[in-house]
Amino acid sequence: MALSLRQKQLDSVVKMLNLNHPVVSGGTADEEVYKVLVLDRFCRDILSPLVHLNELRKHGITLCLMIDNERQNIPDAPAIYFVQATISNIQKIILDASRGIYESLHLNFASSLPRSLLEELATGTLKNDATHRISKVYDQYLEFVTLDNKMFSLAQPNMYVQLNDPSAQDKEIEAVVDGIVNGLFSVLVTLGVIPVIRCARGGAAEMVASVLDTRLRDHLTSRNNLFTEAGHYGSSFQRPLLCLFDRNFELSVGVQHVWVYRPLVHDVLGMKLNRVIVQGDAATPGGKGKGAGKSFELDDSDSFWLANNSAEFPKVAEEVETQLNKYKQDIEEVNRRTGGSKEGSLDDHELLGHTKHLMSAVNSLPELTERKKMIDKHTNIATALLGEIKARHLDGFCSIEEDMLARGSVDKNQLLSILKGKGTKEDKLRLSIVYLLAVESTASTEIEAVETALREAEVDSAAFLYVKKIRSLNMSFASVNPGSRGNLVDWAEKLYGQSISAVTAGVKNLLSGGRQLALVRAVELLMEARPVPETESYLLFDPKVPKASGSGGHMARGPFKEAIVFMIGGGNYLEYGSLQDLAQRQQPVKNIIYGATEILTGKEFVDQLGILGNKMGVRISAAS
């Protein structure tokens, strides 16, 4: 049985909505019990991709309210709270209990409630004589957002900046790492697995791996072991592999333009929590339009989305047209078969046949209506994408970036032509950064020409200059120790904290023919668990093995059938789709779950590079 993160998280949520009583799979709560659901913003985002409003009603939820908003008394109804464990939320819960605005409070915390906050809750309710209103307190370990069956986000913003900030103190970095570990621990508890952990030496990946390993070891020795209670995977024959990567491992993927439908919708239209808003005719290039726009859900209830989200955009546009034509043909067929005889009255045989056709048509109407809604949705989305592509010349940006990343070189005139042509300031900045990361040898005059083009386009170049400075450190390091260029992993582990790995020629050491992401190649090798040079320096942590023989000393038992791949510092849909392609290519097919500290568009990630550039003191900005 393959790991299914979305289903397991949904099962936990349904149980919570049923006052933490077990619910038969696919079942609903007791309809006689009407409940109020109280959320904070983070937990609202957890539920948003999982449960729609009509589904909440099936579980007896009559009202869904935000904890920060003013709420009226509903003294006869029990309230289910699903919130993060923060002092602010605890204080609001104490106030609600003391006011008696609900009959009883069933408290569910997204992760675990620290002892200090538990004591604060107990003291506050006791002082206000409201302890009897607290029915139960649960640690749910659901502090992550599931965006797809095999994709999750910890929804922790600006992690790349916090982990790479040159002024960050050790305590600040430790707090960030602890937050990431708490999120990953929630994912593992929900899945009910103790994985084997692999990561490169040095940097955020090793820090997270080490702290997570310790957390799992300590938990396995505790009396209340969540993994033995889970029962499903805690003692399974083969455990999954958890591969931890730092965003610096392959920086270009976070910056480059994309041509595949799902990453394109996310990058261009700003899809959030599986919802995209498409502006009307007044929309302008860059995604800012007048009016409220139309909101569309893009999830596994949409058969067109499931079938086409990994296709390149031109094929998707063709498929929309194909589906529309097929719909029109089906409508014409229904009209033809239910049109009756043109010669007046029908005999009994004809009347019976006509009635059957009419009943068939009536039965087919709901399906045809849903198909039309789906076609209209993707027609709107494809039209909006096409408008942006034409206005910003996005196909040109995608083409030249892919070419640079595949060949390690560029036609200088073509590059400068695109930088001086169509496209937003962010598009040109992203192309320039990909150029720095992809091209193996760049003359100073070429870089100066790119900087001039950015200046003429009035682009804030802080992100570009940050990557340029880091690239210079990379080149200096490689010249001092040229042997490291033969092994990207060895190179990357020595660079953390002062430079970016997986740039210039290094990335090609993990590519095996054609344009393949270095991340995909690394995961493929780690899942095979064979001793190969590309991954021999990766550390191994096994929380089930005694500490003395714990990490790095022996090979993981493989090959692995299942893996959880986690990107620290921001992930994206391009990596997710590429890993799913890898899983499908394997024989037998493997199961790969992808997660990240947050899911970023190219612009959002470049903004973080710009913040670091300003912190580092690079100074070039838009022309006046």
XYZ file of C-alpha atoms in Angstrom, residues 65-573:
509
model
C -15.572 31.134 12.339
C -12.159 32.793 12.662
C -10.698 32.978 16.169
C -9.463 36.552 15.621
C -12.925 37.862 14.706
C -15.627 39.004 17.085
C -17.995 36.064 17.636
C -21.485 35.914 19.086
C -22.570 33.599 21.891
C -23.932 30.187 20.835
C -24.297 28.644 24.321
C -26.076 25.444 23.218
C -23.475 24.272 20.678
C -20.133 22.538 21.192
C -17.166 24.241 19.493
C -14.268 22.514 17.795
C -11.118 24.636 17.854
C -8.394 23.879 15.311
C -5.540 26.324 15.830
C -1.783 26.611 16.190
C -0.280 26.400 19.648
C 0.470 30.093 20.289
C 0.082 32.278 23.383
C -2.330 34.528 21.471
C -4.656 31.612 20.651
C -4.468 30.296 24.229
C -5.525 33.698 25.583
C -8.482 33.838 23.184
C -9.552 30.318 24.200
C -9.407 31.281 27.894
C -11.563 34.337 27.164
C -14.108 32.260 25.201
C -14.331 29.699 28.010
C -14.732 32.354 30.700
C -17.508 34.076 28.718
C -19.267 30.766 28.112
C -19.947 31.558 24.475
C -20.081 27.832 23.611
C -21.438 24.838 25.474
C -18.080 23.041 25.435
C -14.677 23.552 23.840
C -12.916 20.698 22.043
C -9.361 21.973 21.550
C -7.256 20.644 18.686
C -3.755 22.030 18.135
C -2.063 21.754 14.756
C 1.083 20.280 16.281
C 1.803 19.604 19.956
C 0.886 21.978 22.794
C 4.040 22.866 24.781
C 3.878 22.333 28.530
C 4.225 26.072 29.190
C 1.116 26.848 27.128
C -0.785 23.937 28.640
C -0.058 25.386 32.093
C -1.156 28.833 30.846
C -4.440 27.314 29.636
C -5.017 25.458 32.923
C -4.210 28.508 35.070
C -6.370 30.864 32.999
C -9.470 28.670 32.921
C -9.129 27.803 36.616
C -8.851 31.491 37.537
C -12.042 32.234 35.585
C -13.893 29.163 36.853
C -14.186 27.870 33.284
C -12.243 24.599 33.420
C -15.452 22.573 33.063
C -16.028 24.054 29.611
C -12.794 22.517 28.225
C -13.951 19.109 27.045
C -10.743 17.680 25.552
C -7.298 18.829 24.420
C -5.673 17.068 21.441
C -2.310 17.297 19.697
C -3.226 16.642 16.059
C 0.200 16.791 14.319
C -1.342 18.268 11.169
C 0.862 21.351 10.835
C 1.284 21.195 7.062
C -0.766 21.929 3.954
C -1.440 19.086 1.488
C -1.722 20.538 -2.016
C -1.975 17.266 -3.935
C -2.017 13.551 -3.175
C 1.782 13.550 -3.080
C 2.672 17.168 -2.364
C 2.776 19.221 0.835
C 4.000 22.564 2.112
C 4.906 23.581 5.664
C 3.688 27.095 4.728
C 6.676 28.643 6.503
C 7.471 31.913 4.687
C 10.873 33.437 3.896
C 12.853 30.362 4.964
C 15.494 30.952 2.305
C 16.195 34.445 3.632
C 16.270 33.320 7.254
C 18.658 30.435 6.574
C 21.027 32.436 4.350
C 20.965 35.798 6.140
C 24.619 36.754 6.766
C 23.584 38.565 9.958
C 21.501 35.705 11.417
C 22.476 34.593 14.923
C 22.878 30.930 15.884
C 19.761 31.035 18.073
C 17.712 32.389 15.182
C 18.913 29.623 12.860
C 18.200 26.997 15.535
C 14.653 28.325 15.954
C 14.078 28.136 12.183
C 15.429 24.565 12.063
C 13.207 23.554 14.999
C 10.172 24.935 13.153
C 11.015 22.895 10.050
C 11.551 19.764 12.148
C 8.184 20.253 13.873
C 6.467 20.395 10.478
C 8.276 17.321 9.165
C 7.511 15.452 12.387
C 3.808 16.193 11.818
C 4.049 14.767 8.284
C 5.740 11.591 9.534
C 3.227 11.116 12.377
C 0.333 11.535 9.937
C 1.873 8.952 7.595
C 2.817 6.721 10.540
C 6.382 6.098 9.306
C 9.932 6.240 10.630
C 12.021 6.897 7.502
C 15.669 6.401 6.689
C 17.100 9.911 6.245
C 19.674 10.977 3.638
C 21.156 14.436 3.086
C 24.302 16.171 1.853
C 26.882 17.227 4.417
C 26.766 20.758 5.714
C 24.150 23.459 5.643
C 20.463 23.468 6.456
C 19.812 19.927 5.201
C 22.263 18.373 7.654
C 21.020 20.562 10.508
C 17.410 19.542 9.906
C 18.352 15.871 9.461
C 20.324 15.806 12.712
C 17.610 17.486 14.804
C 14.853 15.356 13.224
C 16.861 12.181 13.870
C 17.230 13.136 17.546
C 13.534 14.019 17.817
C 12.483 10.669 16.345
C 14.915 8.724 18.545
C 13.672 10.458 21.690
C 10.060 9.876 20.684
C 10.597 6.174 19.994
C 11.791 5.702 23.579
C 8.809 7.572 25.076
C 5.819 5.802 26.592
C 3.278 7.478 24.287
C 4.764 6.421 20.967
C 2.626 7.832 18.155
C 4.174 5.512 15.588
C 3.365 2.249 17.360
C -0.137 3.592 18.009
C -0.528 4.324 14.301
C 0.048 0.668 13.608
C 0.059 0.883 9.819
C 3.617 1.748 8.807
C 5.575 1.950 12.040
C 6.810 -1.624 11.717
C 6.341 -2.199 7.993
C 8.769 -4.403 6.091
C 10.430 -1.579 4.195
C 10.447 1.981 5.384
C 10.476 4.995 3.080
C 13.500 7.147 2.344
C 13.461 10.802 3.418
C 15.749 12.906 1.183
C 16.497 16.393 2.495
C 17.816 19.094 0.152
C 18.790 22.729 0.534
C 17.416 25.166 -2.079
C 21.025 26.082 -2.866
C 21.474 22.559 -4.226
C 19.828 23.604 -7.496
C 19.018 27.292 -7.408
C 18.071 27.777 -11.065
C 14.880 25.700 -10.717
C 13.488 28.269 -8.311
C 14.125 31.108 -10.793
C 13.525 29.819 -14.318
C 10.385 30.292 -16.397
C 8.285 27.196 -17.094
C 6.131 25.907 -19.952
C 4.189 23.091 -18.248
C 0.530 23.757 -17.384
C 0.477 23.441 -13.564
C 3.789 25.267 -12.920
C 2.722 27.889 -15.482
C -0.639 28.489 -13.768
C 1.156 28.835 -10.432
C 3.943 31.052 -11.749
C 1.893 33.360 -13.988
C -1.542 33.426 -12.362
C -0.418 32.971 -8.759
C -2.326 29.821 -7.799
C -2.703 29.585 -4.007
C -4.082 26.606 -2.083
C -5.297 25.048 -5.359
C -7.316 28.136 -6.224
C -6.595 30.596 -9.031
C -8.226 33.949 -9.736
C -8.460 34.931 -13.402
C -9.003 38.595 -14.122
C -11.434 39.784 -16.786
C -10.839 41.576 -20.078
C -9.319 44.536 -18.251
C -6.450 42.423 -16.929
C -3.016 43.809 -17.611
C 0.321 41.998 -18.125
C 1.799 41.007 -14.795
C -1.455 39.730 -13.344
C -2.989 43.022 -12.129
C -6.438 43.593 -13.517
C -9.539 45.581 -12.712
C -12.532 43.940 -11.158
C -12.898 40.986 -8.831
C -12.059 38.342 -11.427
C -13.238 34.713 -11.474
C -12.061 32.183 -8.911
C -11.480 28.553 -9.925
C -10.649 25.420 -7.925
C -7.943 23.186 -9.399
C -7.886 19.867 -7.583
C -8.515 16.157 -8.069
C -12.242 16.754 -8.628
C -11.317 18.289 -12.011
C -10.715 15.481 -14.520
C -9.235 17.843 -17.141
C -6.735 19.200 -14.601
C -5.724 15.690 -13.546
C -5.214 14.601 -17.152
C -3.368 17.697 -18.394
C -1.572 19.491 -15.552
C 1.759 17.941 -16.484
C 1.440 18.715 -20.219
C 3.123 21.617 -21.981
C 0.859 24.606 -22.504
C 0.377 24.323 -26.320
C -0.899 20.756 -25.884
C -3.270 21.919 -23.138
C -4.665 24.648 -25.398
C -5.267 22.035 -28.116
C -6.961 19.720 -25.629
C -9.304 22.507 -24.462
C -10.348 22.997 -28.106
C -10.784 19.236 -28.576
C -12.959 18.932 -25.470
C -15.076 21.906 -26.553
C -15.697 20.394 -30.009
C -16.581 17.037 -28.481
C -19.022 18.734 -26.117
C -20.689 20.548 -29.034
C -21.016 17.253 -30.934
C -22.599 15.554 -27.915
C -25.072 18.418 -27.514
C -25.995 18.207 -31.216
C -26.467 14.454 -30.865
C -28.803 14.927 -27.899
C -30.787 17.543 -29.836
C -30.991 15.301 -32.908
C -32.169 12.257 -30.956
C -34.811 14.174 -28.997
C -36.106 16.294 -31.874
C -39.014 13.920 -32.672
C -40.698 13.406 -36.037
C -41.286 16.328 -38.362
C -44.346 14.679 -39.937
C -46.793 15.292 -37.140
C -48.048 12.491 -34.878
C -45.909 9.525 -33.778
C -47.048 5.933 -33.731
C -46.664 3.898 -30.507
C -43.280 2.447 -31.485
C -41.870 5.852 -32.437
C -43.303 7.429 -29.282
C -41.655 4.783 -27.096
C -38.296 5.327 -28.807
C -38.630 9.093 -28.557
C -39.450 8.833 -24.850
C -36.379 6.668 -24.213
C -34.164 9.180 -26.032
C -35.695 11.997 -24.032
C -35.089 10.204 -20.713
C -31.516 9.453 -21.773
C -31.011 13.120 -22.613
C -32.404 14.228 -19.260
C -30.086 11.796 -17.455
C -27.099 13.064 -19.411
C -27.763 16.743 -18.653
C -25.927 16.849 -15.271
C -22.809 15.282 -16.814
C -22.941 17.636 -19.806
C -23.415 20.629 -17.511
C -20.349 19.659 -15.440
C -18.314 19.161 -18.604
C -19.305 22.619 -19.813
C -18.268 24.181 -16.485
C -14.912 22.405 -16.672
C -14.336 23.473 -20.286
C -15.299 27.067 -19.485
C -12.929 27.059 -16.517
C -9.921 25.926 -18.516
C -10.855 28.136 -21.460
C -10.703 31.107 -19.080
C -7.400 29.973 -17.608
C -5.822 29.180 -20.989
C -6.973 32.524 -22.395
C -5.456 34.387 -19.444
C -2.191 32.468 -19.814
C -2.077 33.107 -23.545
C -2.548 36.836 -22.941
C 0.385 36.883 -20.519
C 2.544 34.753 -22.814
C 2.004 37.125 -25.749
C 2.369 40.316 -23.730
C 5.509 39.160 -21.925
C 7.041 36.932 -24.640
C 7.197 34.110 -22.068
C 7.853 31.449 -24.697
C 11.077 33.271 -25.587
C 12.182 33.389 -21.946
C 11.416 29.677 -21.488
C 13.262 28.709 -24.669
C 16.495 30.597 -24.031
C 16.641 29.571 -20.357
C 16.148 25.900 -21.164
C 18.802 26.151 -23.857
C 21.282 27.797 -21.500
C 20.677 25.246 -18.754
C 21.061 22.330 -21.180
C 24.135 23.599 -23.092
C 25.921 25.722 -20.495
C 26.337 28.538 -23.029
C 24.297 31.288 -24.665
C 24.053 33.432 -27.775
C 24.950 36.825 -26.312
C 23.045 38.783 -28.951
C 19.903 36.712 -28.429
C 20.148 37.196 -24.661
C 20.503 40.970 -24.915
C 17.713 41.141 -27.496
C 15.275 39.443 -25.113
C 16.403 41.633 -22.206
C 15.641 44.729 -24.306
C 12.328 43.388 -25.619
C 8.976 42.450 -24.111
C 8.568 41.138 -20.593
C 8.156 42.487 -17.092
C 11.087 43.678 -15.003
C 10.868 40.442 -13.004
C 11.011 38.336 -16.201
C 14.233 40.048 -17.267
C 15.741 39.759 -13.808
C 14.972 36.032 -13.673
C 16.508 35.447 -17.123
C 19.661 37.289 -16.064
C 19.990 35.160 -12.922
C 19.508 31.931 -14.908
C 22.264 33.193 -17.223
C 24.634 33.553 -14.237
C 23.755 30.109 -12.925
C 23.799 28.227 -16.239
C 26.607 29.600 -18.386
C 29.937 27.983 -17.603
C 32.317 30.754 -18.697
C 31.194 34.373 -18.735
C 33.492 37.224 -19.715
C 33.269 40.331 -17.540
C 32.227 42.335 -20.607
C 29.238 40.021 -21.134
C 28.100 40.424 -17.526
C 28.527 44.188 -17.783
C 26.351 44.182 -20.916
C 23.637 42.269 -19.032
C 23.872 44.714 -16.122
C 23.538 47.631 -18.544
C 20.439 46.049 -20.112
C 18.894 45.605 -16.654
C 19.689 49.197 -15.758
C 18.136 50.473 -18.986
C 15.004 48.425 -18.217
C 14.902 50.072 -14.764
C 15.219 46.724 -12.991
C 16.222 46.547 -9.333
C 19.308 44.362 -9.619
C 19.874 43.428 -5.972
C 19.007 39.749 -6.606
C 21.234 39.628 -9.701
C 24.184 41.177 -7.862
C 23.678 38.808 -4.922
C 23.898 35.764 -7.201
C 26.835 37.358 -9.049
C 28.739 37.852 -5.807
C 28.017 34.329 -4.624
C 28.994 32.966 -8.042
C 32.300 34.776 -7.746
C 32.902 33.052 -4.410
C 32.077 29.743 -6.054
C 34.585 30.326 -8.830
C 37.269 31.390 -6.384
C 36.705 28.306 -4.271
C 36.778 26.016 -7.295
C 40.057 27.516 -8.492
C 41.640 26.923 -5.096
C 40.393 23.360 -4.976
C 39.807 22.294 -8.600
C 39.363 18.656 -7.637
C 36.016 19.497 -6.120
C 34.583 20.330 -9.564
C 34.422 16.615 -10.345
C 31.845 15.995 -7.637
C 28.937 18.364 -7.213
C 27.907 16.893 -3.879
C 31.403 17.289 -2.416
C 31.533 20.831 -3.760
C 28.119 21.818 -2.440
C 28.755 20.590 1.097
C 31.771 22.883 1.516
C 30.050 25.984 0.222
C 27.047 26.395 2.487
C 26.871 29.725 4.243
C 29.108 31.549 1.810
C 28.021 30.572 -1.687
C 25.537 28.790 -3.946
C 26.025 25.200 -5.050
C 24.899 23.538 -8.272
C 26.036 26.334 -10.560
C 28.022 26.393 -13.824
C 29.612 23.074 -14.809
C 28.890 21.381 -11.495
C 25.252 20.713 -12.205
C 26.110 18.604 -15.255
C 27.754 15.974 -13.058
C 24.307 14.917 -11.868
C 22.635 15.022 -15.272
C 22.386 11.793 -17.206
C 21.641 12.685 -20.801
C 19.151 15.321 -21.835
C 17.778 18.051 -19.655
C 17.094 16.463 -16.288
C 16.935 18.260 -12.954
C 19.877 17.553 -10.674
C 17.362 16.939 -7.866
C 15.673 14.174 -9.867
C 18.962 12.464 -10.630
C 20.052 12.656 -6.981
C 16.748 11.192 -5.744
C 16.949 8.398 -8.319
C 20.434 7.433 -7.112
C 19.513 7.692 -3.428
C 16.470 5.458 -3.921
C 18.627 2.879 -5.692
C 20.915 2.951 -2.627
C 23.935 1.742 -4.566
C 27.449 2.990 -3.751
C 28.058 5.537 -6.524
C 30.418 8.558 -6.495
C 27.615 11.109 -6.912
C 26.023 10.243 -3.555
C 28.770 8.547 -1.565
C 29.298 11.623 0.628
C 25.618 11.889 1.587
C 24.976 11.356 5.285
C 22.643 8.633 6.504
C 20.515 8.897 9.638
C 18.459 5.932 10.814
C 16.487 6.697 13.999
C 15.912 2.980 14.578
C 19.618 2.131 14.607
C 21.699 2.683 17.784
C 23.417 6.073 17.738
C 26.940 4.634 17.660
C 26.317 3.166 14.212
C 23.767 5.790 13.186
C 24.838 8.154 10.435
C 27.017 7.895 7.414
C 28.720 4.669 8.371
C 26.788 2.204 6.247
C 24.614 2.087 3.170
C 20.852 2.277 3.434
C 18.983 -0.925 2.716
C 17.541 -0.491 -0.742
C 16.394 -0.046 -3.365
C 13.561 1.995 -1.867
C 10.018 1.759 -3.207
C 8.883 4.979 -1.549
C 10.521 8.313 -0.822
C 9.689 11.664 0.735
C 11.704 14.452 -0.912
C 11.839 17.704 1.046
C 13.256 21.020 -0.166
C 14.407 23.451 2.533
C 14.152 27.076 1.462
C 11.253 26.884 -0.980
C 9.995 24.396 -3.569
C 7.934 24.599 -6.742
C 5.617 22.651 -9.034
